[in-house]
Amino acid sequence: MYDIVKNYKKVDESLIKKYWDDLEESASIYECMGSGALTHDFRPVWPGSRIVGNAFTVQMRPGDNLMLHKAITLLKPNDILVVSCDGFQESGGMWGGIMSVAAKTMGCPGMIIDGCVRDSMMMKKLEWWVWSRGLNLKRSTKITPGKINNPIVIGNVLVNPGDLVFADNDGIVIVPRERAQEIYDLAVAREKKEDEIIARVQKDGTGTFKGNAAYEEAFARLNLSEEP
């Protein structure tokens, strides 16, 4: 495999739009897979952020962002940068405001990185959304090699280029490209069921427990004493 890969399969744009339009929460997608959620320490730089698109993976050395500058030149619309720098957090200059402008110009809506970023106020103004492990204003070098669009592991999740990325205020979930349609169908059904539950509990707040046979049976098996 080349160090820098340019051609790979992606999730169809129409399906990406369906994820954006029809699904509300990353948790719904995760619950339908039981996997794919990055670790909890990846947080949106700005609350309320939300992106959906294809994973564009970058593997870099800690503290060096040369490969990110190269990656920007290869971005296509709906690509989301998914960047591993081995969890290094002592360089915010891995990604900043000018790079955000460039990536947005290329049609990229945001990024996931297991390090830190800087220029967060510019990112907010641009409406260019980032999930990172923190903020740091320190600079980076530009001297070491890396890989673009090779499989990476980030947040304990294997990410292949072209996998679907869904990130929101709660976290990030990666859907393998070949399962994107299947998981979409399951997640839509799950959220529809949740809407029905919400309508019920709006009428009766006990409805999350009462009438739920699985919960009531699980509780009964605990053999707890309850005051009359």
JSON list of C-alpha atoms in Angstrom, two decimals:
[
{"chain": "A", "resi": 1, "resn": "MET", "atom": "CA", "xyz": [0.00, 0.00, 0.00]},
{"chain": "A", "resi": 2, "resn": "TYR", "atom": "CA", "xyz": [1.20, 3.51, -0.78]},
{"chain": "A", "resi": 3, "resn": "ASP", "atom": "CA", "xyz": [2.03, 5.85, 2.09]},
{"chain": "A", "resi": 4, "resn": "ILE", "atom": "CA", "xyz": [-0.30, 8.37, 0.47]},
{"chain": "A", "resi": 5, "resn": "VAL", "atom": "CA", "xyz": [-3.47, 6.83, -0.95]},
{"chain": "A", "resi": 6, "resn": "LYS", "atom": "CA", "xyz": [-5.73, 8.91, -3.20]},
{"chain": "A", "resi": 7, "resn": "ASN", "atom": "CA", "xyz": [-8.29, 6.41, -4.48]},
{"chain": "A", "resi": 8, "resn": "TYR", "atom": "CA", "xyz": [-10.58, 4.44, -2.18]},
{"chain": "A", "resi": 9, "resn": "LYS", "atom": "CA", "xyz": [-14.27, 3.63, -1.83]},
{"chain": "A", "resi": 10, "resn": "LYS", "atom": "CA", "xyz": [-16.53, 6.01, 0.06]},
{"chain": "A", "resi": 11, "resn": "VAL", "atom": "CA", "xyz": [-20.08, 6.08, 1.38]},
{"chain": "A", "resi": 12, "resn": "ASP", "atom": "CA", "xyz": [-22.45, 7.42, -1.26]},
{"chain": "A", "resi": 13, "resn": "GLU", "atom": "CA", "xyz": [-23.28, 11.11, -0.85]},
{"chain": "A", "resi": 14, "resn": "SER", "atom": "CA", "xyz": [-27.01, 10.40, -0.83]},
{"chain": "A", "resi": 15, "resn": "LEU", "atom": "CA", "xyz": [-26.61, 8.12, 2.19]},
{"chain": "A", "resi": 16, "resn": "ILE", "atom": "CA", "xyz": [-24.48, 10.70, 4.00]},
{"chain": "A", "resi": 17, "resn": "LYS", "atom": "CA", "xyz": [-27.30, 13.19, 3.48]},
{"chain": "A", "resi": 18, "resn": "LYS", "atom": "CA", "xyz": [-29.78, 10.70, 4.94]},
{"chain": "A", "resi": 19, "resn": "TYR", "atom": "CA", "xyz": [-27.65, 10.33, 8.06]},
{"chain": "A", "resi": 20, "resn": "TRP", "atom": "CA", "xyz": [-27.56, 14.12, 8.36]},
{"chain": "A", "resi": 21, "resn": "ASP", "atom": "CA", "xyz": [-31.26, 14.68, 7.73]},
{"chain": "A", "resi": 22, "resn": "ASP", "atom": "CA", "xyz": [-32.84, 11.68, 9.42]},
{"chain": "A", "resi": 23, "resn": "LEU", "atom": "CA", "xyz": [-30.73, 10.85, 12.49]},
{"chain": "A", "resi": 24, "resn": "GLU", "atom": "CA", "xyz": [-30.47, 12.97, 15.59]},
{"chain": "A", "resi": 25, "resn": "GLU", "atom": "CA", "xyz": [-27.89, 11.32, 17.85]},
{"chain": "A", "resi": 26, "resn": "SER", "atom": "CA", "xyz": [-24.55, 9.54, 17.66]},
{"chain": "A", "resi": 27, "resn": "ALA", "atom": "CA", "xyz": [-25.76, 7.34, 20.50]},
{"chain": "A", "resi": 28, "resn": "SER", "atom": "CA", "xyz": [-28.49, 5.86, 18.31]},
{"chain": "A", "resi": 29, "resn": "ILE", "atom": "CA", "xyz": [-25.90, 4.73, 15.80]},
{"chain": "A", "resi": 30, "resn": "TYR", "atom": "CA", "xyz": [-23.62, 3.31, 18.47]},
{"chain": "A", "resi": 31, "resn": "GLU", "atom": "CA", "xyz": [-26.47, 1.38, 20.11]},
{"chain": "A", "resi": 32, "resn": "CYS", "atom": "CA", "xyz": [-27.25, -0.28, 16.80]},
{"chain": "A", "resi": 33, "resn": "MET", "atom": "CA", "xyz": [-23.65, -1.45, 16.38]},
{"chain": "A", "resi": 34, "resn": "GLY", "atom": "CA", "xyz": [-22.48, -1.92, 19.97]},
{"chain": "A", "resi": 35, "resn": "SER", "atom": "CA", "xyz": [-19.09, -0.61, 18.85]},
{"chain": "A", "resi": 36, "resn": "GLY", "atom": "CA", "xyz": [-17.46, 2.19, 16.90]},
{"chain": "A", "resi": 37, "resn": "ALA", "atom": "CA", "xyz": [-17.57, 4.91, 19.57]},
{"chain": "A", "resi": 38, "resn": "LEU", "atom": "CA", "xyz": [-14.33, 6.76, 20.22]},
{"chain": "A", "resi": 39, "resn": "THR", "atom": "CA", "xyz": [-13.21, 7.20, 23.81]},
{"chain": "A", "resi": 40, "resn": "HIS", "atom": "CA", "xyz": [-14.94, 9.83, 25.91]},
{"chain": "A", "resi": 41, "resn": "ASP", "atom": "CA", "xyz": [-11.99, 12.26, 25.98]},
{"chain": "A", "resi": 42, "resn": "PHE", "atom": "CA", "xyz": [-12.63, 13.42, 22.40]},
{"chain": "A", "resi": 43, "resn": "ARG", "atom": "CA", "xyz": [-14.75, 16.53, 22.89]},
{"chain": "A", "resi": 44, "resn": "PRO", "atom": "CA", "xyz": [-16.12, 19.15, 20.49]},
{"chain": "A", "resi": 45, "resn": "VAL", "atom": "CA", "xyz": [-14.17, 22.38, 20.69]},
{"chain": "A", "resi": 46, "resn": "TRP", "atom": "CA", "xyz": [-17.52, 24.15, 20.58]},
{"chain": "A", "resi": 47, "resn": "PRO", "atom": "CA", "xyz": [-20.73, 22.68, 22.12]},
{"chain": "A", "resi": 48, "resn": "GLY", "atom": "CA", "xyz": [-23.43, 21.89, 19.61]},
{"chain": "A", "resi": 49, "resn": "SER", "atom": "CA", "xyz": [-21.03, 20.85, 16.85]},
{"chain": "A", "resi": 50, "resn": "ARG", "atom": "CA", "xyz": [-22.22, 18.20, 14.41]},
{"chain": "A", "resi": 51, "resn": "ILE", "atom": "CA", "xyz": [-20.71, 16.67, 11.25]},
{"chain": "A", "resi": 52, "resn": "VAL", "atom": "CA", "xyz": [-21.33, 13.66, 9.00]},
{"chain": "A", "resi": 53, "resn": "GLY", "atom": "CA", "xyz": [-19.05, 12.49, 6.20]},
{"chain": "A", "resi": 54, "resn": "ASN", "atom": "CA", "xyz": [-16.36, 10.14, 4.94]},
{"chain": "A", "resi": 55, "resn": "ALA", "atom": "CA", "xyz": [-13.23, 9.41, 6.97]},
{"chain": "A", "resi": 56, "resn": "PHE", "atom": "CA", "xyz": [-10.05, 10.87, 5.47]},
{"chain": "A", "resi": 57, "resn": "THR", "atom": "CA", "xyz": [-7.35, 9.37, 7.66]},
{"chain": "A", "resi": 58, "resn": "VAL", "atom": "CA", "xyz": [-3.96, 10.83, 8.54]},
{"chain": "A", "resi": 59, "resn": "GLN", "atom": "CA", "xyz": [-1.25, 9.23, 10.66]},
{"chain": "A", "resi": 60, "resn": "MET", "atom": "CA", "xyz": [1.39, 11.67, 11.92]},
{"chain": "A", "resi": 61, "resn": "ARG", "atom": "CA", "xyz": [4.33, 11.73, 14.27]},
{"chain": "A", "resi": 62, "resn": "PRO", "atom": "CA", "xyz": [3.80, 13.46, 17.63]},
{"chain": "A", "resi": 63, "resn": "GLY", "atom": "CA", "xyz": [4.29, 17.22, 17.40]},
{"chain": "A", "resi": 64, "resn": "ASP", "atom": "CA", "xyz": [4.73, 17.39, 13.63]},
{"chain": "A", "resi": 65, "resn": "ASN", "atom": "CA", "xyz": [2.00, 18.49, 11.20]},
{"chain": "A", "resi": 66, "resn": "LEU", "atom": "CA", "xyz": [3.69, 18.35, 7.79]},
{"chain": "A", "resi": 67, "resn": "MET", "atom": "CA", "xyz": [1.40, 15.51, 6.69]},
{"chain": "A", "resi": 68, "resn": "LEU", "atom": "CA", "xyz": [-1.69, 17.56, 7.54]},
{"chain": "A", "resi": 69, "resn": "HIS", "atom": "CA", "xyz": [-0.60, 20.34, 5.18]},
{"chain": "A", "resi": 70, "resn": "LYS", "atom": "CA", "xyz": [-0.21, 17.72, 2.45]},
{"chain": "A", "resi": 71, "resn": "ALA", "atom": "CA", "xyz": [-3.56, 16.16, 3.35]},
{"chain": "A", "resi": 72, "resn": "ILE", "atom": "CA", "xyz": [-5.41, 19.44, 2.83]},
{"chain": "A", "resi": 73, "resn": "THR", "atom": "CA", "xyz": [-4.40, 19.43, -0.84]},
{"chain": "A", "resi": 74, "resn": "LEU", "atom": "CA", "xyz": [-6.15, 16.06, -1.33]},
{"chain": "A", "resi": 75, "resn": "LEU", "atom": "CA", "xyz": [-9.45, 16.76, 0.43]},
{"chain": "A", "resi": 76, "resn": "LYS", "atom": "CA", "xyz": [-12.78, 16.35, -1.37]},
{"chain": "A", "resi": 77, "resn": "PRO", "atom": "CA", "xyz": [-16.26, 17.56, -0.33]},
{"chain": "A", "resi": 78, "resn": "ASN", "atom": "CA", "xyz": [-17.70, 15.61, 2.63]},
{"chain": "A", "resi": 79, "resn": "ASP", "atom": "CA", "xyz": [-14.27, 14.32, 3.65]},
{"chain": "A", "resi": 80, "resn": "ILE", "atom": "CA", "xyz": [-13.71, 14.51, 7.40]},
{"chain": "A", "resi": 81, "resn": "LEU", "atom": "CA", "xyz": [-10.13, 14.54, 8.62]},
{"chain": "A", "resi": 82, "resn": "VAL", "atom": "CA", "xyz": [-9.52, 11.76, 11.15]},
{"chain": "A", "resi": 83, "resn": "VAL", "atom": "CA", "xyz": [-6.05, 12.31, 12.53]},
{"chain": "A", "resi": 84, "resn": "SER", "atom": "CA", "xyz": [-3.85, 10.22, 14.80]},
{"chain": "A", "resi": 85, "resn": "CYS", "atom": "CA", "xyz": [-0.71, 11.78, 16.27]},
{"chain": "A", "resi": 86, "resn": "ASP", "atom": "CA", "xyz": [-0.26, 9.10, 18.94]},
{"chain": "A", "resi": 87, "resn": "GLY", "atom": "CA", "xyz": [-2.28, 11.10, 21.44]},
{"chain": "A", "resi": 88, "resn": "PHE", "atom": "CA", "xyz": [0.37, 13.83, 21.71]},
{"chain": "A", "resi": 89, "resn": "GLN", "atom": "CA", "xyz": [-1.18, 16.85, 23.44]},
{"chain": "A", "resi": 90, "resn": "GLU", "atom": "CA", "xyz": [1.72, 19.27, 23.80]},
{"chain": "A", "resi": 91, "resn": "SER", "atom": "CA", "xyz": [1.31, 20.90, 20.42]},
{"chain": "A", "resi": 92, "resn": "GLY", "atom": "CA", "xyz": [-1.76, 22.91, 19.50]},
{"chain": "A", "resi": 93, "resn": "GLY", "atom": "CA", "xyz": [-0.07, 23.99, 16.29]},
{"chain": "A", "resi": 94, "resn": "MET", "atom": "CA", "xyz": [-0.92, 20.58, 14.83]},
{"chain": "A", "resi": 95, "resn": "TRP", "atom": "CA", "xyz": [-4.01, 22.37, 13.53]},
{"chain": "A", "resi": 96, "resn": "GLY", "atom": "CA", "xyz": [-5.04, 26.02, 13.57]},
{"chain": "A", "resi": 97, "resn": "GLY", "atom": "CA", "xyz": [-7.15, 28.72, 12.01]},
{"chain": "A", "resi": 98, "resn": "ILE", "atom": "CA", "xyz": [-5.47, 29.14, 8.62]},
{"chain": "A", "resi": 99, "resn": "MET", "atom": "CA", "xyz": [-5.53, 25.38, 8.06]},
{"chain": "A", "resi": 100, "resn": "SER", "atom": "CA", "xyz": [-9.23, 25.41, 8.96]},
{"chain": "A", "resi": 101, "resn": "VAL", "atom": "CA", "xyz": [-9.89, 28.03, 6.29]},
{"chain": "A", "resi": 102, "resn": "ALA", "atom": "CA", "xyz": [-8.02, 25.93, 3.73]},
{"chain": "A", "resi": 103, "resn": "ALA", "atom": "CA", "xyz": [-9.84, 22.71, 4.62]},
{"chain": "A", "resi": 104, "resn": "LYS", "atom": "CA", "xyz": [-13.23, 24.38, 4.52]},
{"chain": "A", "resi": 105, "resn": "THR", "atom": "CA", "xyz": [-12.39, 25.82, 1.10]},
{"chain": "A", "resi": 106, "resn": "MET", "atom": "CA", "xyz": [-11.76, 22.24, -0.06]},
{"chain": "A", "resi": 107, "resn": "GLY", "atom": "CA", "xyz": [-15.24, 21.17, 1.15]},
{"chain": "A", "resi": 108, "resn": "CYS", "atom": "CA", "xyz": [-14.17, 19.48, 4.39]},
{"chain": "A", "resi": 109, "resn": "PRO", "atom": "CA", "xyz": [-16.61, 20.27, 7.24]},
{"chain": "A", "resi": 110, "resn": "GLY", "atom": "CA", "xyz": [-14.39, 19.37, 10.19]},
{"chain": "A", "resi": 111, "resn": "MET", "atom": "CA", "xyz": [-11.92, 17.04, 11.84]},
{"chain": "A", "resi": 112, "resn": "ILE", "atom": "CA", "xyz": [-11.30, 14.49, 14.60]},
{"chain": "A", "resi": 113, "resn": "ILE", "atom": "CA", "xyz": [-7.82, 14.51, 16.17]},
{"chain": "A", "resi": 114, "resn": "ASP", "atom": "CA", "xyz": [-6.36, 12.65, 19.13]},
{"chain": "A", "resi": 115, "resn": "GLY", "atom": "CA", "xyz": [-4.14, 15.62, 19.96]},
{"chain": "A", "resi": 116, "resn": "CYS", "atom": "CA", "xyz": [-4.82, 19.31, 20.52]},
{"chain": "A", "resi": 117, "resn": "VAL", "atom": "CA", "xyz": [-5.66, 22.28, 18.31]},
{"chain": "A", "resi": 118, "resn": "ARG", "atom": "CA", "xyz": [-5.45, 26.05, 18.59]},
{"chain": "A", "resi": 119, "resn": "ASP", "atom": "CA", "xyz": [-7.16, 29.16, 17.14]},
{"chain": "A", "resi": 120, "resn": "SER", "atom": "CA", "xyz": [-10.49, 27.93, 18.47]},
{"chain": "A", "resi": 121, "resn": "MET", "atom": "CA", "xyz": [-12.21, 31.32, 18.16]},
{"chain": "A", "resi": 122, "resn": "MET", "atom": "CA", "xyz": [-11.42, 31.44, 14.43]},
{"chain": "A", "resi": 123, "resn": "MET", "atom": "CA", "xyz": [-12.84, 27.93, 14.05]},
{"chain": "A", "resi": 124, "resn": "LYS", "atom": "CA", "xyz": [-16.07, 29.04, 15.68]},
{"chain": "A", "resi": 125, "resn": "LYS", "atom": "CA", "xyz": [-16.31, 32.06, 13.39]},
{"chain": "A", "resi": 126, "resn": "LEU", "atom": "CA", "xyz": [-15.72, 29.81, 10.38]},
{"chain": "A", "resi": 127, "resn": "GLU", "atom": "CA", "xyz": [-18.22, 27.21, 11.60]},
{"chain": "A", "resi": 128, "resn": "TRP", "atom": "CA", "xyz": [-15.55, 24.60, 11.03]},
{"chain": "A", "resi": 129, "resn": "TRP", "atom": "CA", "xyz": [-16.04, 21.89, 13.61]},
{"chain": "A", "resi": 130, "resn": "VAL", "atom": "CA", "xyz": [-13.36, 20.03, 15.52]},
{"chain": "A", "resi": 131, "resn": "TRP", "atom": "CA", "xyz": [-13.31, 17.21, 18.05]},
{"chain": "A", "resi": 132, "resn": "SER", "atom": "CA", "xyz": [-10.02, 17.01, 19.92]},
{"chain": "A", "resi": 133, "resn": "ARG", "atom": "CA", "xyz": [-8.54, 15.98, 23.23]},
{"chain": "A", "resi": 134, "resn": "GLY", "atom": "CA", "xyz": [-7.87, 19.58, 24.21]},
{"chain": "A", "resi": 135, "resn": "LEU", "atom": "CA", "xyz": [-6.55, 23.01, 23.29]},
{"chain": "A", "resi": 136, "resn": "ASN", "atom": "CA", "xyz": [-2.89, 24.03, 23.25]},
{"chain": "A", "resi": 137, "resn": "LEU", "atom": "CA", "xyz": [-1.20, 27.04, 21.68]},
{"chain": "A", "resi": 138, "resn": "LYS", "atom": "CA", "xyz": [2.28, 25.52, 21.30]},
{"chain": "A", "resi": 139, "resn": "ARG", "atom": "CA", "xyz": [3.81, 25.14, 17.83]},
{"chain": "A", "resi": 140, "resn": "SER", "atom": "CA", "xyz": [4.67, 22.01, 15.85]},
{"chain": "A", "resi": 141, "resn": "THR", "atom": "CA", "xyz": [7.50, 20.97, 13.55]},
{"chain": "A", "resi": 142, "resn": "LYS", "atom": "CA", "xyz": [7.36, 20.05, 9.86]},
{"chain": "A", "resi": 143, "resn": "ILE", "atom": "CA", "xyz": [10.06, 17.45, 9.29]},
{"chain": "A", "resi": 144, "resn": "THR", "atom": "CA", "xyz": [8.74, 13.90, 9.84]},
{"chain": "A", "resi": 145, "resn": "PRO", "atom": "CA", "xyz": [6.88, 11.42, 7.59]},
{"chain": "A", "resi": 146, "resn": "GLY", "atom": "CA", "xyz": [3.45, 9.91, 8.03]},
{"chain": "A", "resi": 147, "resn": "LYS", "atom": "CA", "xyz": [0.63, 8.26, 6.08]},
{"chain": "A", "resi": 148, "resn": "ILE", "atom": "CA", "xyz": [-2.54, 9.47, 4.39]},
{"chain": "A", "resi": 149, "resn": "ASN", "atom": "CA", "xyz": [-5.62, 7.30, 3.84]},
{"chain": "A", "resi": 150, "resn": "ASN", "atom": "CA", "xyz": [-4.19, 4.20, 5.42]},
{"chain": "A", "resi": 151, "resn": "PRO", "atom": "CA", "xyz": [-6.11, 2.40, 8.22]},
{"chain": "A", "resi": 152, "resn": "ILE", "atom": "CA", "xyz": [-5.52, 3.96, 11.65]},
{"chain": "A", "resi": 153, "resn": "VAL", "atom": "CA", "xyz": [-6.58, 3.29, 15.22]},
{"chain": "A", "resi": 154, "resn": "ILE", "atom": "CA", "xyz": [-7.87, 6.34, 17.08]},
{"chain": "A", "resi": 155, "resn": "GLY", "atom": "CA", "xyz": [-9.80, 6.41, 20.34]},
{"chain": "A", "resi": 156, "resn": "ASN", "atom": "CA", "xyz": [-9.58, 2.59, 20.46]},
{"chain": "A", "resi": 157, "resn": "VAL", "atom": "CA", "xyz": [-11.46, 2.33, 17.14]},
{"chain": "A", "resi": 158, "resn": "LEU", "atom": "CA", "xyz": [-10.13, 1.08, 13.81]},
{"chain": "A", "resi": 159, "resn": "VAL", "atom": "CA", "xyz": [-10.90, 3.62, 11.09]},
{"chain": "A", "resi": 160, "resn": "ASN", "atom": "CA", "xyz": [-10.52, 2.87, 7.40]},
{"chain": "A", "resi": 161, "resn": "PRO", "atom": "CA", "xyz": [-10.55, 5.63, 4.79]},
{"chain": "A", "resi": 162, "resn": "GLY", "atom": "CA", "xyz": [-14.09, 5.97, 3.47]},
{"chain": "A", "resi": 163, "resn": "ASP", "atom": "CA", "xyz": [-15.81, 4.83, 6.66]},
{"chain": "A", "resi": 164, "resn": "LEU", "atom": "CA", "xyz": [-18.72, 6.99, 7.76]},
{"chain": "A", "resi": 165, "resn": "VAL", "atom": "CA", "xyz": [-18.05, 9.50, 10.55]},
{"chain": "A", "resi": 166, "resn": "PHE", "atom": "CA", "xyz": [-20.92, 10.84, 12.68]},
{"chain": "A", "resi": 167, "resn": "ALA", "atom": "CA", "xyz": [-19.91, 13.30, 15.39]},
{"chain": "A", "resi": 168, "resn": "ASP", "atom": "CA", "xyz": [-22.08, 15.44, 17.63]},
{"chain": "A", "resi": 169, "resn": "ASN", "atom": "CA", "xyz": [-22.14, 17.03, 21.07]},
{"chain": "A", "resi": 170, "resn": "ASP", "atom": "CA", "xyz": [-22.03, 13.61, 22.78]},
{"chain": "A", "resi": 171, "resn": "GLY", "atom": "CA", "xyz": [-19.12, 12.07, 20.92]},
{"chain": "A", "resi": 172, "resn": "ILE", "atom": "CA", "xyz": [-17.96, 10.34, 17.75]},
{"chain": "A", "resi": 173, "resn": "VAL", "atom": "CA", "xyz": [-18.99, 7.07, 16.14]},
{"chain": "A", "resi": 174, "resn": "ILE", "atom": "CA", "xyz": [-17.40, 5.38, 13.14]},
{"chain": "A", "resi": 175, "resn": "VAL", "atom": "CA", "xyz": [-19.57, 3.21, 10.88]},
{"chain": "A", "resi": 176, "resn": "PRO", "atom": "CA", "xyz": [-17.70, 0.79, 8.57]},
{"chain": "A", "resi": 177, "resn": "ARG", "atom": "CA", "xyz": [-18.44, 1.78, 4.99]},
{"chain": "A", "resi": 178, "resn": "GLU", "atom": "CA", "xyz": [-19.86, -1.61, 4.05]},
{"chain": "A", "resi": 179, "resn": "ARG", "atom": "CA", "xyz": [-22.37, -1.43, 6.95]},
{"chain": "A", "resi": 180, "resn": "ALA", "atom": "CA", "xyz": [-23.48, 2.17, 6.44]},
{"chain": "A", "resi": 181, "resn": "GLN", "atom": "CA", "xyz": [-26.87, 1.37, 4.87]},
{"chain": "A", "resi": 182, "resn": "GLU", "atom": "CA", "xyz": [-27.64, -1.41, 7.36]},
{"chain": "A", "resi": 183, "resn": "ILE", "atom": "CA", "xyz": [-26.82, 0.76, 10.38]},
{"chain": "A", "resi": 184, "resn": "TYR", "atom": "CA", "xyz": [-28.77, 3.69, 8.96]},
{"chain": "A", "resi": 185, "resn": "ASP", "atom": "CA", "xyz": [-31.90, 1.55, 8.68]},
{"chain": "A", "resi": 186, "resn": "LEU", "atom": "CA", "xyz": [-31.49, 0.22, 12.23]},
{"chain": "A", "resi": 187, "resn": "ALA", "atom": "CA", "xyz": [-30.83, 3.65, 13.71]},
{"chain": "A", "resi": 188, "resn": "VAL", "atom": "CA", "xyz": [-33.82, 5.24, 11.99]},
{"chain": "A", "resi": 189, "resn": "ALA", "atom": "CA", "xyz": [-36.05, 2.48, 13.39]},
{"chain": "A", "resi": 190, "resn": "ARG", "atom": "CA", "xyz": [-34.54, 2.95, 16.85]},
{"chain": "A", "resi": 191, "resn": "GLU", "atom": "CA", "xyz": [-35.11, 6.71, 16.90]},
{"chain": "A", "resi": 192, "resn": "LYS", "atom": "CA", "xyz": [-38.68, 6.22, 15.68]},
{"chain": "A", "resi": 193, "resn": "LYS", "atom": "CA", "xyz": [-39.29, 3.87, 18.60]},
{"chain": "A", "resi": 194, "resn": "GLU", "atom": "CA", "xyz": [-37.74, 6.39, 20.98]},
{"chain": "A", "resi": 195, "resn": "ASP", "atom": "CA", "xyz": [-40.08, 9.08, 19.65]},
{"chain": "A", "resi": 196, "resn": "GLU", "atom": "CA", "xyz": [-42.99, 6.81, 20.53]},
{"chain": "A", "resi": 197, "resn": "ILE", "atom": "CA", "xyz": [-41.60, 6.32, 24.05]},
{"chain": "A", "resi": 198, "resn": "ILE", "atom": "CA", "xyz": [-41.17, 10.06, 24.49]},
{"chain": "A", "resi": 199, "resn": "ALA", "atom": "CA", "xyz": [-44.78, 10.64, 23.49]},
{"chain": "A", "resi": 200, "resn": "ARG", "atom": "CA", "xyz": [-45.85, 8.08, 26.11]},
{"chain": "A", "resi": 201, "resn": "VAL", "atom": "CA", "xyz": [-43.76, 9.43, 28.99]},
{"chain": "A", "resi": 202, "resn": "GLN", "atom": "CA", "xyz": [-44.92, 12.96, 28.26]},
{"chain": "A", "resi": 203, "resn": "LYS", "atom": "CA", "xyz": [-48.33, 11.69, 29.35]},
{"chain": "A", "resi": 204, "resn": "ASP", "atom": "CA", "xyz": [-47.05, 9.53, 32.21]},
{"chain": "A", "resi": 205, "resn": "GLY", "atom": "CA", "xyz": [-43.55, 10.04, 33.63]},
{"chain": "A", "resi": 206, "resn": "THR", "atom": "CA", "xyz": [-43.47, 6.50, 35.04]},
{"chain": "A", "resi": 207, "resn": "GLY", "atom": "CA", "xyz": [-43.55, 5.13, 31.52]},
{"chain": "A", "resi": 208, "resn": "THR", "atom": "CA", "xyz": [-39.80, 4.55, 31.29]},
{"chain": "A", "resi": 209, "resn": "PHE", "atom": "CA", "xyz": [-40.25, 1.73, 33.83]},
{"chain": "A", "resi": 210, "resn": "LYS", "atom": "CA", "xyz": [-43.88, 0.78, 34.21]},
{"chain": "A", "resi": 211, "resn": "GLY", "atom": "CA", "xyz": [-45.15, -1.24, 31.29]},
{"chain": "A", "resi": 212, "resn": "ASN", "atom": "CA", "xyz": [-41.63, -2.15, 30.24]},
{"chain": "A", "resi": 213, "resn": "ALA", "atom": "CA", "xyz": [-41.67, -5.90, 30.76]},
{"chain": "A", "resi": 214, "resn": "ALA", "atom": "CA", "xyz": [-37.89, -6.31, 30.39]},
{"chain": "A", "resi": 215, "resn": "TYR", "atom": "CA", "xyz": [-37.15, -3.67, 33.04]},
{"chain": "A", "resi": 216, "resn": "GLU", "atom": "CA", "xyz": [-39.83, -4.89, 35.41]},
{"chain": "A", "resi": 217, "resn": "GLU", "atom": "CA", "xyz": [-38.63, -8.50, 35.14]},
{"chain": "A", "resi": 218, "resn": "ALA", "atom": "CA", "xyz": [-34.99, -7.47, 35.67]},
{"chain": "A", "resi": 219, "resn": "PHE", "atom": "CA", "xyz": [-35.98, -5.47, 38.74]},
{"chain": "A", "resi": 220, "resn": "ALA", "atom": "CA", "xyz": [-38.06, -8.32, 40.14]},
{"chain": "A", "resi": 221, "resn": "ARG", "atom": "CA", "xyz": [-35.07, -10.68, 39.90]},
{"chain": "A", "resi": 222, "resn": "LEU", "atom": "CA", "xyz": [-33.13, -8.42, 42.28]},
{"chain": "A", "resi": 223, "resn": "ASN", "atom": "CA", "xyz": [-35.53, -9.42, 45.13]},
{"chain": "A", "resi": 224, "resn": "LEU", "atom": "CA", "xyz": [-35.29, -5.98, 46.75]},
{"chain": "A", "resi": 225, "resn": "SER", "atom": "CA", "xyz": [-37.57, -5.00, 49.61]},
{"chain": "A", "resi": 226, "resn": "GLU", "atom": "CA", "xyz": [-39.80, -2.01, 48.88]},
{"chain": "A", "resi": 227, "resn": "GLU", "atom": "CA", "xyz": [-41.77, 0.10, 51.28]},
{"chain": "A", "resi": 228, "resn": "PRO", "atom": "CA", "xyz": [-45.53, -0.19, 50.63]}
]
